[in-house]
């Protein structure tokens, strides 16, 4: 596994950005600028990563490519195409988004209709359009697994991959996002095995975090920093490394650079990486 963080860390130049990640003992990065930054700036960051020996794990999109507003939807699809083109040019492992939704006020929110056949059809066509227009040769386009929209399970991911039917479509595995039941929570070791078994050969990047059961009268889970929950991190790392010795494992959703640095130190100690 190649450890990385979603934070770009406070920096004043591409060289300082790469240096800070390298000094933390990281081997991969999330690209910190988007396709609107200009070719010179994009290549400066790409070259800094290369010189530091850092792979580029992910280019993020984080836009609603299924917006109910059709003009907005097309705008976000166009942006996704340019992001994927950029990702391919800089040799990123994947260009990632979530499916999005047209069914409510929150673009990444949970709604019953997110699991409708209508949504499936829209999602498949959207993914195919982005891949076909961008034509990547090195980078996979991927959809991050999510709790309340597809793909929320490895079986849903397999169905999505089959229906999209494009070699440039890969799986982005966020296991914590799919832990949504007592079975998956208490037996997360079995769920980890299921994910890597069913998605073998298709996973291009993973998010690394933890999950904890809150002490309430209803079943409530909360995402947390590595080591503050119950996820079998050792098994996660073992399975990811078996899938690909250079598999990106990206620590995310912490609130400060200091928290990221602390989490990196913890993960390195615990997993001996």
XYZ file of N, CA and C in Angstrom:
819
model
N 0.826 -1.196 0.000
C 0.000 0.000 0.000
C 0.861 1.247 0.000
N 0.362 2.293 -0.614
C 1.015 3.594 -0.620
C 0.134 4.549 0.186
N 0.647 5.027 1.307
C -0.116 5.896 2.185
C -0.127 7.330 1.657
N -1.292 7.981 1.763
C -1.420 9.376 1.369
C -2.485 10.061 2.210
N -2.645 11.362 2.007
C -3.655 12.131 2.742
C -4.420 13.013 1.753
N -5.661 13.349 2.103
C -6.459 14.195 1.210
C -6.096 15.666 1.335
N -5.438 16.051 2.419
C -5.006 17.433 2.589
C -3.809 17.736 1.690
N -3.797 18.940 1.123
C -2.629 19.363 0.344
C -1.569 20.001 1.236
N -1.859 20.124 2.534
C -0.968 20.749 3.517
C -0.678 22.207 3.114
N -0.490 23.043 4.087
C -0.192 24.455 3.802
C 1.138 24.539 3.059
N 1.137 25.186 1.903
C 2.368 25.276 1.118
C 2.309 26.506 0.229
N 3.478 26.923 -0.246
C 3.561 28.123 -1.079
C 4.073 27.834 -2.484
N 4.409 26.580 -2.773
C 4.900 26.223 -4.100
C 4.702 24.729 -4.317
N 4.677 24.281 -5.571
C 4.581 22.845 -5.827
C 5.720 22.057 -5.171
N 6.911 22.641 -5.163
C 8.060 21.953 -4.577
C 7.882 21.768 -3.073
N 7.364 22.810 -2.393
C 7.132 22.697 -0.957
C 6.020 21.682 -0.672
N 4.994 21.689 -1.501
C 3.892 20.714 -1.380
C 4.426 19.286 -1.428
N 5.227 19.000 -2.435
C 5.773 17.647 -2.586
C 6.727 17.313 -1.437
N 7.558 18.285 -1.047
C 8.536 18.074 0.012
C 7.844 17.719 1.327
N 6.761 18.405 1.655
C 6.055 18.144 2.915
C 5.457 16.735 2.942
N 4.912 16.312 1.824
C 4.365 14.960 1.770
C 5.475 13.915 1.859
N 6.556 14.169 1.182
C 7.690 13.237 1.200
C 8.273 13.125 2.602
N 8.407 14.245 3.294
C 8.980 14.238 4.637
C 8.108 13.488 5.641
N 6.817 13.380 5.362
C 5.930 12.592 6.233
C 6.046 11.096 5.965
N 6.824 10.739 4.958
C 6.963 9.332 4.616
C 5.827 8.825 3.741
N 5.106 9.733 3.111
C 4.012 9.345 2.232
C 4.552 8.967 0.854
N 3.803 8.137 0.160
C 4.236 7.687 -1.160
C 3.290 8.102 -2.277
N 2.138 8.657 -1.916
C 1.179 9.049 -2.928
C 0.455 10.311 -2.478
N -0.140 11.032 -3.424
C -0.784 12.309 -3.118
C -2.118 12.414 -3.843
N -2.980 13.272 -3.309
C -4.182 13.707 -4.013
C -3.834 15.009 -4.721
N -4.101 15.102 -6.006
C -3.670 16.263 -6.771
C -4.386 17.514 -6.272
N -3.645 18.611 -5.986
C -4.233 19.752 -5.277
C -4.841 20.843 -6.151
N -4.707 20.755 -7.462
C -5.292 21.781 -8.336
C -6.169 21.108 -9.380
N -7.084 21.894 -9.978
C -7.988 21.292 -10.953
C -7.660 21.748 -12.370
N -8.490 21.330 -13.304
C -8.222 21.557 -14.719
C -8.258 23.028 -15.111
N -8.785 23.894 -14.255
C -8.847 25.324 -14.547
C -7.599 26.083 -14.090
N -6.640 25.366 -13.514
C -5.448 26.020 -12.964
C -4.479 26.478 -14.043
N -4.604 25.953 -15.252
C -3.676 26.298 -16.319
C -2.596 25.247 -16.464
N -2.160 25.024 -17.703
C -1.217 23.943 -17.997
C 0.099 24.088 -17.240
N 0.590 25.311 -17.118
C 1.883 25.528 -16.460
C 1.826 25.115 -14.989
N 0.796 25.526 -14.288
C 0.673 25.192 -12.871
C 0.419 23.702 -12.676
N -0.428 23.137 -13.516
C -0.718 21.691 -13.433
C 0.560 20.886 -13.590
N 1.358 21.212 -14.594
C 2.576 20.441 -14.839
C 3.630 20.703 -13.777
N 3.616 21.882 -13.165
C 4.559 22.156 -12.074
C 4.292 21.225 -10.894
N 3.026 21.014 -10.570
C 2.691 20.090 -9.483
C 2.985 18.646 -9.880
N 2.683 18.288 -11.101
C 2.974 16.928 -11.566
C 4.468 16.645 -11.519
N 5.281 17.588 -11.994
C 6.732 17.408 -12.001
C 7.299 17.369 -10.584
N 6.739 18.178 -9.683
C 7.201 18.155 -8.290
C 6.927 16.805 -7.656
N 5.761 16.233 -7.935
C 5.444 14.899 -7.412
C 6.402 13.867 -7.981
N 6.661 13.934 -9.275
C 7.572 12.975 -9.910
C 8.969 13.056 -9.308
N 9.473 14.274 -9.132
C 10.826 14.454 -8.599
C 10.944 13.947 -7.155
N 9.835 14.019 -6.415
C 9.834 13.542 -5.030
C 9.528 12.050 -4.930
N 9.262 11.417 -6.060
C 8.949 9.990 -6.052
C 7.561 9.683 -5.527
N 6.624 10.616 -5.705
C 5.253 10.449 -5.233
C 4.335 10.111 -6.398
N 3.553 9.062 -6.254
C 2.545 8.779 -7.265
C 1.341 9.695 -7.036
N 0.561 9.904 -8.061
C -0.662 10.699 -7.943
C -1.835 9.734 -7.862
N -2.443 9.678 -6.689
C -3.507 8.702 -6.454
C -4.818 9.124 -7.087
N -5.223 10.353 -6.823
C -6.578 10.758 -7.180
C -6.647 12.196 -7.678
N -7.515 12.400 -8.634
C -8.002 13.724 -9.010
C -9.483 13.731 -8.652
N -9.900 14.678 -7.847
C -11.290 14.729 -7.407
C -12.164 15.558 -8.332
N -13.440 15.225 -8.363
C -14.435 15.998 -9.115
C -15.390 16.685 -8.149
N -16.120 15.929 -7.372
C -17.013 16.413 -6.318
C -18.010 17.457 -6.839
N -18.724 17.047 -7.878
C -19.778 17.863 -8.488
C -20.996 16.971 -8.750
N -22.177 17.593 -8.824
C -23.394 16.816 -9.045
C -23.648 16.623 -10.538
N -23.133 15.536 -11.062
C -23.292 15.230 -12.487
C -24.661 14.630 -12.806
N -25.543 14.575 -11.807
C -26.931 14.165 -12.029
C -27.901 15.235 -11.511
N -27.480 16.463 -11.549
C -28.320 17.559 -11.075
C -29.683 17.553 -11.768
N -30.732 17.912 -11.007
C -32.073 18.017 -11.594
C -32.143 19.138 -12.623
N -31.295 20.151 -12.473
C -31.190 21.233 -13.446
C -30.326 20.733 -14.608
N -30.940 20.527 -15.764
C -30.228 19.887 -16.869
C -29.056 20.718 -17.379
N -29.180 22.031 -17.328
C -28.059 22.891 -17.733
C -26.894 22.734 -16.763
N -27.211 22.717 -15.465
C -26.182 22.513 -14.447
C -25.574 21.122 -14.571
N -26.400 20.119 -14.837
C -25.898 18.751 -14.997
C -24.866 18.667 -16.109
N -25.189 19.264 -17.261
C -24.257 19.204 -18.387
C -22.975 19.956 -18.081
N -23.097 21.065 -17.364
C -21.911 21.828 -16.964
C -20.994 20.978 -16.088
N -21.577 20.222 -15.166
C -20.783 19.389 -14.276
C -20.192 18.182 -15.003
N -20.918 17.652 -15.978
C -20.371 16.571 -16.800
C -19.197 17.084 -17.620
N -19.338 18.269 -18.190
C -18.242 18.871 -18.959
C -17.005 19.054 -18.080
N -17.215 19.527 -16.848
C -16.098 19.688 -15.908
C -15.445 18.335 -15.618
N -16.256 17.308 -15.437
C -15.737 15.972 -15.151
C -14.878 15.456 -16.306
N -15.309 15.722 -17.523
C -14.532 15.313 -18.694
C -13.158 15.968 -18.668
N -13.116 17.265 -18.370
C -11.835 17.971 -18.328
C -10.963 17.490 -17.175
N -11.588 17.181 -16.036
C -10.834 16.633 -14.913
C -10.224 15.286 -15.271
N -10.997 14.446 -15.943
C -10.483 13.131 -16.341
C -9.373 13.260 -17.376
N -9.508 14.187 -18.298
C -8.435 14.435 -19.269
C -7.158 14.863 -18.550
N -7.299 15.779 -17.584
C -6.136 16.225 -16.828
C -5.527 15.069 -16.048
N -6.373 14.280 -15.397
C -5.883 13.141 -14.616
C -5.090 12.189 -15.486
N -5.570 11.947 -16.681
C -4.864 11.048 -17.593
C -3.534 11.643 -18.027
N -3.519 12.940 -18.257
C -2.283 13.607 -18.690
C -1.205 13.538 -17.616
N -1.582 13.666 -16.355
C -0.591 13.655 -15.277
C -0.358 12.253 -14.723
N -1.064 11.261 -15.250
C -0.837 9.880 -14.839
C -1.413 9.517 -13.492
N -2.539 10.135 -13.122
C -3.180 9.785 -11.850
C -3.774 8.383 -11.920
N -3.845 7.725 -10.765
C -4.461 6.392 -10.725
C -5.943 6.459 -11.079
N -6.646 7.459 -10.537
C -8.069 7.550 -10.820
C -8.547 8.991 -10.742
N -9.683 9.225 -11.377
C -10.408 10.488 -11.287
C -11.746 10.120 -10.677
N -12.068 10.686 -9.511
C -13.159 10.147 -8.702
C -14.245 11.172 -8.401
N -15.475 10.677 -8.373
C -16.631 11.471 -7.984
C -17.587 10.544 -7.240
N -18.670 11.085 -6.692
C -19.784 10.253 -6.267
C -20.877 10.405 -7.327
N -21.840 9.498 -7.344
C -22.843 9.507 -8.398
C -23.625 10.814 -8.426
N -23.986 11.329 -7.249
C -24.832 12.511 -7.200
C -26.304 12.125 -7.287
N -27.178 13.117 -7.195
C -28.608 12.822 -7.208
C -29.420 14.025 -7.680
N -30.513 13.779 -8.399
C -31.428 14.858 -8.778
C -32.637 14.954 -7.854
N -32.639 14.199 -6.761
C -33.883 13.981 -6.028
C -34.067 14.815 -4.757
N -33.132 15.670 -4.432
C -33.296 16.452 -3.219
C -32.364 17.638 -3.176
N -32.440 18.451 -2.130
C -31.647 19.679 -2.048
C -30.165 19.446 -1.851
N -29.780 18.323 -1.239
C -28.366 18.040 -1.024
C -27.838 17.191 -2.177
N -26.808 17.659 -2.848
C -26.341 17.007 -4.075
C -25.784 15.611 -3.830
N -25.304 15.363 -2.611
C -24.793 14.032 -2.278
C -25.618 13.417 -1.139
N -26.878 13.814 -1.044
C -27.731 13.376 0.055
C -28.407 12.039 -0.197
N -28.998 11.506 0.880
C -29.651 10.215 0.820
C -31.147 10.345 0.573
N -31.620 9.712 -0.503
C -33.032 9.721 -0.849
C -33.422 8.341 -1.386
N -34.642 7.944 -1.124
C -35.118 6.640 -1.566
C -34.895 6.429 -3.062
N -35.154 7.486 -3.828
C -35.062 7.370 -5.283
C -33.632 7.151 -5.776
N -32.642 7.350 -4.900
C -31.252 7.091 -5.297
C -31.028 5.644 -5.721
N -31.921 4.750 -5.306
C -31.762 3.332 -5.623
C -32.788 2.873 -6.666
N -33.374 3.814 -7.368
C -34.371 3.498 -8.388
C -33.696 3.078 -9.691
N -34.446 2.401 -10.536
C -33.929 2.035 -11.851
C -33.691 3.281 -12.702
N -34.480 4.319 -12.481
C -34.269 5.575 -13.192
C -32.876 6.134 -12.902
N -32.485 6.106 -11.632
C -31.163 6.593 -11.250
C -30.073 5.737 -11.867
N -30.252 4.413 -11.824
C -29.261 3.514 -12.429
C -29.031 3.874 -13.895
N -30.104 4.050 -14.623
C -29.988 4.352 -16.051
C -29.268 5.675 -16.273
N -29.631 6.700 -15.507
C -28.970 7.998 -15.634
C -27.489 7.901 -15.279
N -27.179 7.168 -14.210
C -25.790 7.051 -13.759
C -24.922 6.350 -14.798
N -25.431 5.267 -15.344
C -24.662 4.520 -16.344
C -24.380 5.388 -17.562
N -25.390 6.072 -18.054
C -25.205 6.927 -19.228
C -24.242 8.074 -18.937
N -24.342 8.645 -17.736
C -23.442 9.738 -17.350
C -21.995 9.271 -17.313
N -21.743 8.130 -16.684
C -20.372 7.603 -16.592
C -19.829 7.281 -17.975
N -20.642 6.655 -18.805
C -20.212 6.331 -20.166
C -19.862 7.587 -20.958
N -20.674 8.629 -20.818
C -20.405 9.869 -21.545
C -19.076 10.480 -21.117
N -18.829 10.529 -19.825
C -17.581 11.128 -19.328
C -16.372 10.356 -19.848
N -16.419 9.042 -19.751
C -15.290 8.220 -20.209
C -15.116 8.323 -21.724
N -16.206 8.231 -22.460
C -16.107 8.245 -23.926
C -15.607 9.587 -24.448
N -16.015 10.670 -23.821
C -15.564 11.989 -24.277
C -14.114 12.269 -23.879
N -13.703 11.800 -22.706
C -12.339 12.058 -22.248
C -11.332 11.116 -22.889
N -11.725 9.872 -23.130
C -10.849 8.889 -23.769
C -9.552 8.619 -23.018
N -9.609 8.355 -21.703
C -8.357 8.139 -20.961
C -7.656 6.844 -21.362
N -6.330 6.875 -21.331
C -5.556 5.676 -21.654
C -4.805 5.137 -20.439
N -4.626 5.982 -19.400
C -3.863 5.553 -18.219
C -4.672 5.608 -16.933
N -5.631 6.516 -16.863
C -6.358 6.784 -15.631
C -7.749 6.159 -15.661
N -8.172 5.622 -14.511
C -9.527 5.096 -14.394
C -10.472 6.188 -13.892
N -11.646 6.254 -14.500
C -12.717 7.037 -13.913
C -13.387 6.160 -12.872
N -13.728 6.727 -11.708
C -14.290 5.892 -10.648
C -15.353 6.649 -9.863
N -16.255 5.879 -9.281
C -17.310 6.401 -8.428
C -17.062 5.882 -7.016
N -16.937 6.802 -6.072
C -16.687 6.396 -4.689
C -17.918 5.718 -4.096
N -17.701 4.598 -3.421
C -18.788 3.910 -2.730
C -19.354 4.809 -1.640
N -20.682 4.760 -1.466
C -21.376 5.673 -0.561
C -22.453 4.951 0.241
N -22.841 5.482 1.422
C -23.851 4.811 2.246
C -25.263 4.909 1.683
N -25.600 6.021 1.019
C -26.998 6.282 0.662
C -27.194 6.571 -0.818
N -26.255 6.150 -1.620
C -26.429 6.185 -3.075
C -25.528 5.127 -3.681
N -25.837 4.710 -4.873
C -25.039 3.653 -5.500
C -23.632 4.158 -5.811
N -22.639 3.249 -5.646
C -22.722 1.871 -5.176
C -22.525 1.802 -3.654
N -23.489 1.216 -2.964
C -23.434 1.118 -1.500
C -23.036 -0.272 -1.026
N -22.638 -1.135 -1.947
C -22.200 -2.491 -1.620
C -21.315 -3.000 -2.743
N -20.499 -4.015 -2.490
C -19.687 -4.567 -3.582
C -20.536 -5.140 -4.707
N -21.697 -5.710 -4.379
C -22.568 -6.249 -5.425
C -23.103 -5.141 -6.322
N -23.478 -4.005 -5.710
C -23.920 -2.875 -6.522
C -22.788 -2.354 -7.391
N -21.569 -2.373 -6.856
C -20.433 -1.909 -7.652
C -20.207 -2.828 -8.841
N -20.313 -4.129 -8.624
C -20.148 -5.073 -9.729
C -21.206 -4.842 -10.807
N -22.429 -4.604 -10.380
C -23.492 -4.324 -11.350
C -23.192 -3.046 -12.132
N -22.735 -2.012 -11.429
C -22.427 -0.748 -12.091
C -21.297 -0.927 -13.103
N -20.257 -1.652 -12.722
C -19.134 -1.896 -13.627
C -19.601 -2.658 -14.866
N -20.450 -3.655 -14.654
C -20.955 -4.455 -15.771
C -21.798 -3.613 -16.724
N -22.670 -2.763 -16.167
C -23.559 -1.988 -17.019
C -22.840 -0.832 -17.715
N -21.857 -0.243 -17.047
C -21.069 0.806 -17.706
C -20.264 0.214 -18.856
N -19.656 -0.950 -18.593
C -18.988 -1.714 -19.660
C -17.915 -0.891 -20.379
N -17.034 -0.300 -19.591
C -15.910 0.452 -20.143
C -14.630 0.029 -19.410
N -13.556 -0.333 -20.133
C -12.303 -0.710 -19.461
C -11.738 0.397 -18.565
N -12.062 1.651 -18.878
C -11.518 2.781 -18.116
C -12.338 3.103 -16.873
N -13.287 2.242 -16.512
C -14.068 2.447 -15.300
C -13.556 1.509 -14.219
N -13.113 2.087 -13.079
C -12.576 1.283 -11.982
C -13.318 1.546 -10.688
N -13.054 0.724 -9.692
C -13.727 0.827 -8.393
C -12.910 1.662 -7.425
N -13.569 2.633 -6.805
C -12.958 3.406 -5.731
C -13.559 2.907 -4.424
N -12.730 2.306 -3.574
C -13.235 1.592 -2.395
C -13.105 2.439 -1.128
N -14.241 2.882 -0.622
C -14.312 3.493 0.702
C -15.151 2.547 1.559
N -14.475 1.645 2.236
C -15.163 0.603 3.005
C -16.048 1.204 4.091
N -15.545 2.204 4.788
C -16.312 2.817 5.880
C -17.640 3.366 5.369
N -17.649 3.928 4.167
C -18.884 4.456 3.602
C -19.935 3.374 3.362
N -19.493 2.121 3.265
C -20.429 1.036 3.011
C -20.803 0.256 4.271
N -20.208 0.612 5.398
C -20.577 -0.055 6.652
C -21.818 0.638 7.202
N -22.967 0.029 6.949
C -24.258 0.677 7.231
C -25.212 -0.228 8.001
N -24.705 -1.338 8.548
C -25.572 -2.287 9.252
C -24.796 -2.920 10.398
N -25.501 -3.505 11.385
C -24.807 -4.212 12.460
C -23.901 -5.323 11.945
N -24.347 -6.044 10.925
C -23.530 -7.137 10.394
C -22.218 -6.623 9.831
N -22.291 -5.573 9.020
C -21.061 -5.048 8.426
C -20.183 -4.379 9.480
N -20.791 -3.814 10.510
C -20.009 -3.150 11.556
C -19.301 -4.166 12.454
N -20.053 -5.074 13.057
C -19.467 -6.003 14.024
C -18.595 -7.067 13.365
N -18.873 -7.347 12.095
C -18.083 -8.337 11.371
C -17.404 -7.667 10.186
N -16.773 -6.520 10.478
C -16.148 -5.767 9.380
C -14.994 -6.522 8.738
N -14.410 -7.476 9.462
C -13.372 -8.298 8.846
C -13.952 -9.119 7.697
N -15.120 -9.700 7.923
C -15.777 -10.471 6.867
C -16.192 -9.563 5.710
N -16.645 -8.343 6.040
C -17.052 -7.421 4.980
C -15.853 -6.960 4.151
N -14.729 -6.721 4.809
C -13.512 -6.377 4.074
C -13.127 -7.485 3.100
N -13.162 -8.716 3.573
C -12.846 -9.857 2.709
C -13.810 -9.917 1.524
N -15.089 -9.669 1.781
C -16.080 -9.697 0.705
C -15.785 -8.630 -0.346
N -15.475 -7.426 0.106
C -15.190 -6.330 -0.825
C -14.014 -6.655 -1.731
N -12.922 -7.094 -1.158
C -11.725 -7.346 -1.955
C -11.853 -8.609 -2.794
N -12.643 -9.572 -2.332
C -12.863 -10.783 -3.114
C -13.713 -10.477 -4.348
N -14.827 -9.777 -4.151
C -15.740 -9.513 -5.258
C -15.188 -8.480 -6.238
N -14.410 -7.513 -5.745
C -13.902 -6.445 -6.599
C -12.452 -6.671 -7.022
N -11.974 -7.878 -6.862
C -10.586 -8.209 -7.196
C -10.254 -7.802 -8.628
N -9.130 -7.101 -8.772
C -8.673 -6.687 -10.087
C -9.305 -5.414 -10.606
N -10.233 -4.826 -9.823
C -10.959 -3.651 -10.298
C -10.720 -2.408 -9.443
N -10.068 -2.555 -8.278
C -9.923 -1.449 -7.329
C -8.718 -0.586 -7.702
N -8.939 0.725 -7.791
C -7.832 1.613 -8.181
C -7.368 2.519 -7.045
N -8.180 2.721 -6.007
C -7.773 3.549 -4.882
C -8.705 3.283 -3.712
N -8.210 3.550 -2.476
C -9.004 3.328 -1.268
C -8.903 4.549 -0.350
N -9.946 4.779 0.418
C -9.903 5.772 1.489
C -9.697 5.057 2.817
N -8.875 5.659 3.665
C -8.494 5.037 4.926
C -8.978 5.893 6.093
N -9.907 5.347 6.849
C -10.435 6.017 8.036
C -11.025 4.944 8.941
N -11.810 5.321 9.931
C -12.315 4.352 10.898
C -13.794 4.630 11.152
N -14.437 3.744 11.917
C -15.864 3.885 12.185
C -16.183 3.398 13.588
N -17.106 4.109 14.246
C -17.420 3.811 15.646
C -18.934 3.817 15.858
N -19.414 2.906 16.696
C -20.832 2.841 17.051
C -21.104 3.768 18.222
N -22.018 4.721 18.025
C -22.382 5.649 19.092
C -23.273 4.945 20.117
N -23.191 5.379 21.366
C -23.980 4.769 22.434
C -25.363 5.430 22.496
N -26.213 5.038 21.575
C -27.570 5.563 21.487
C -28.546 4.394 21.433
N -29.832 4.685 21.524
C -30.835 3.625 21.513
C -31.188 3.168 20.096
N -30.765 3.930 19.101
C -30.879 3.470 17.727
C -29.476 3.251 17.177
N -29.402 2.521 16.084
C -28.106 2.159 15.507
C -27.528 3.359 14.767
N -26.519 4.009 15.360
C -25.922 5.202 14.779
C -24.408 5.029 14.706
N -23.893 5.176 13.508
C -22.454 5.041 13.286
C -21.849 6.406 12.992
N -20.592 6.586 13.386
C -19.887 7.828 13.079
C -18.509 7.525 12.514
N -18.181 8.237 11.439
C -16.836 8.152 10.882
C -15.865 8.794 11.860
N -14.661 8.265 11.953
C -13.670 8.826 12.871
C -12.262 8.570 12.343
N -11.283 9.144 13.017
C -9.889 8.975 12.628
C -9.436 7.546 12.896
N -8.449 7.119 12.150
C -7.911 5.764 12.320
C -7.494 5.531 13.766
N -7.944 4.402 14.337
C -7.601 4.056 15.708
C -8.642 4.467 16.725
N -9.616 5.269 16.291
C -10.662 5.707 17.212
C -11.975 4.968 16.969
N -11.905 3.907 16.183
C -13.066 3.082 15.890
C -12.700 1.619 15.961
N -13.446 0.796 15.252
C -13.281 -0.654 15.372
C -12.904 -1.341 14.065
N -12.637 -0.576 13.002
C -12.298 -1.198 11.727
C -10.976 -1.964 11.848
N -10.934 -3.140 11.236
C -9.725 -3.968 11.247
C -8.726 -3.378 10.246
N -7.971 -2.398 10.702
C -7.059 -1.676 9.819
C -5.952 -2.578 9.284
N -5.497 -3.509 10.118
C -4.443 -4.430 9.667
C -4.925 -5.274 8.490
N -6.138 -5.791 8.597
C -6.683 -6.604 7.511
C -6.917 -5.751 6.273
N -7.428 -4.546 6.461
C -7.649 -3.630 5.344
C -6.348 -3.408 4.577
N -5.276 -3.104 5.306
C -3.984 -2.858 4.664
C -3.451 -4.118 3.985
N -3.628 -5.258 4.632
C -3.158 -6.520 4.060
C -3.869 -6.829 2.748
N -5.193 -6.675 2.743
C -5.969 -6.971 1.543
C -5.665 -5.979 0.422
N -5.510 -4.701 0.779
C -5.187 -3.685 -0.221
C -3.823 -3.949 -0.850
N -2.858 -4.325 -0.029
C -1.513 -4.600 -0.528
C -1.476 -5.846 -1.390
N -2.303 -6.833 -1.040
C -2.386 -8.042 -1.852
C -3.019 -7.742 -3.211
N -3.979 -6.827 -3.214
C -4.615 -6.413 -4.471
C -3.612 -5.680 -5.356
N -2.796 -4.816 -4.738
C -1.814 -4.029 -5.488
C -0.801 -3.488 -4.489
N 0.463 -3.802 -4.671
C 1.501 -3.360 -3.727
C 1.626 -1.837 -3.694
N 1.123 -1.153 -4.728
C 1.155 0.309 -4.770
C -0.241 0.913 -4.592
N -1.161 0.168 -3.971
C -2.528 0.656 -3.796
C -2.551 1.931 -2.960
N -3.106 3.025 -3.473
C -3.241 4.235 -2.654
C -4.222 4.009 -1.508
N -3.822 4.424 -0.308
C -4.691 4.392 0.872
C -4.692 5.812 1.417
N -5.774 6.537 1.169
C -5.812 7.970 1.420
C -6.576 8.277 2.708
N -5.878 8.856 3.691
C -6.509 9.316 4.932
C -7.271 10.598 4.616
N -8.546 10.674 5.052
C -9.356 11.838 4.695
C -10.247 12.291 5.850
N -10.871 13.443 5.617
C -11.923 14.024 6.466
C -11.457 14.415 7.866
N -10.188 14.761 8.013
C -9.721 15.362 9.258
C -9.788 16.878 9.096
N -9.656 17.605 10.176
C -9.989 19.037 10.135
C -8.788 19.981 10.066
N -7.581 19.476 10.242
C -6.407 20.353 10.216
C -5.194 19.567 9.753
N -4.174 20.305 9.297
C -2.927 19.653 8.906
C -2.323 18.895 10.077
N -2.450 19.454 11.262
C -1.894 18.801 12.450
C -2.556 17.445 12.688
N -3.873 17.378 12.490
C -4.566 16.103 12.662
C -4.123 15.088 11.608
N -3.897 15.555 10.396
C -3.406 14.646 9.354
C -2.023 14.115 9.699
N -1.152 14.984 10.151
C 0.205 14.578 10.513
C 0.172 13.572 11.661
N -0.685 13.830 12.644
C -0.833 12.908 13.770
C -1.375 11.552 13.307
N -2.356 11.572 12.413
C -2.934 10.329 11.924
C -1.933 9.530 11.098
N -1.156 10.217 10.274
C -0.120 9.529 9.496
C 0.856 8.807 10.424
N 1.289 9.493 11.468
C 2.226 8.885 12.421
C 1.607 7.658 13.079
N 0.333 7.759 13.454
C -0.355 6.631 14.086
C -0.455 5.438 13.135
N -0.901 5.695 11.907
C -1.067 4.611 10.939
C 0.265 3.951 10.623
N 1.316 4.740 10.470
C 2.625 4.178 10.181
C 3.120 3.286 11.311
N 2.888 3.733 12.558
C 3.274 2.897 13.710
C 2.473 1.616 13.753
N 1.178 1.744 13.610
C 0.297 0.582 13.768
C 0.459 -0.440 12.655
N 0.631 0.052 11.426
C 0.690 -0.848 10.284
C 2.111 -1.129 9.793
N 3.092 -0.516 10.443
C 4.497 -0.724 10.076
C 4.747 -0.408 8.593
N 4.280 0.803 8.196
C 4.508 1.215 6.809
C 5.340 2.493 6.779
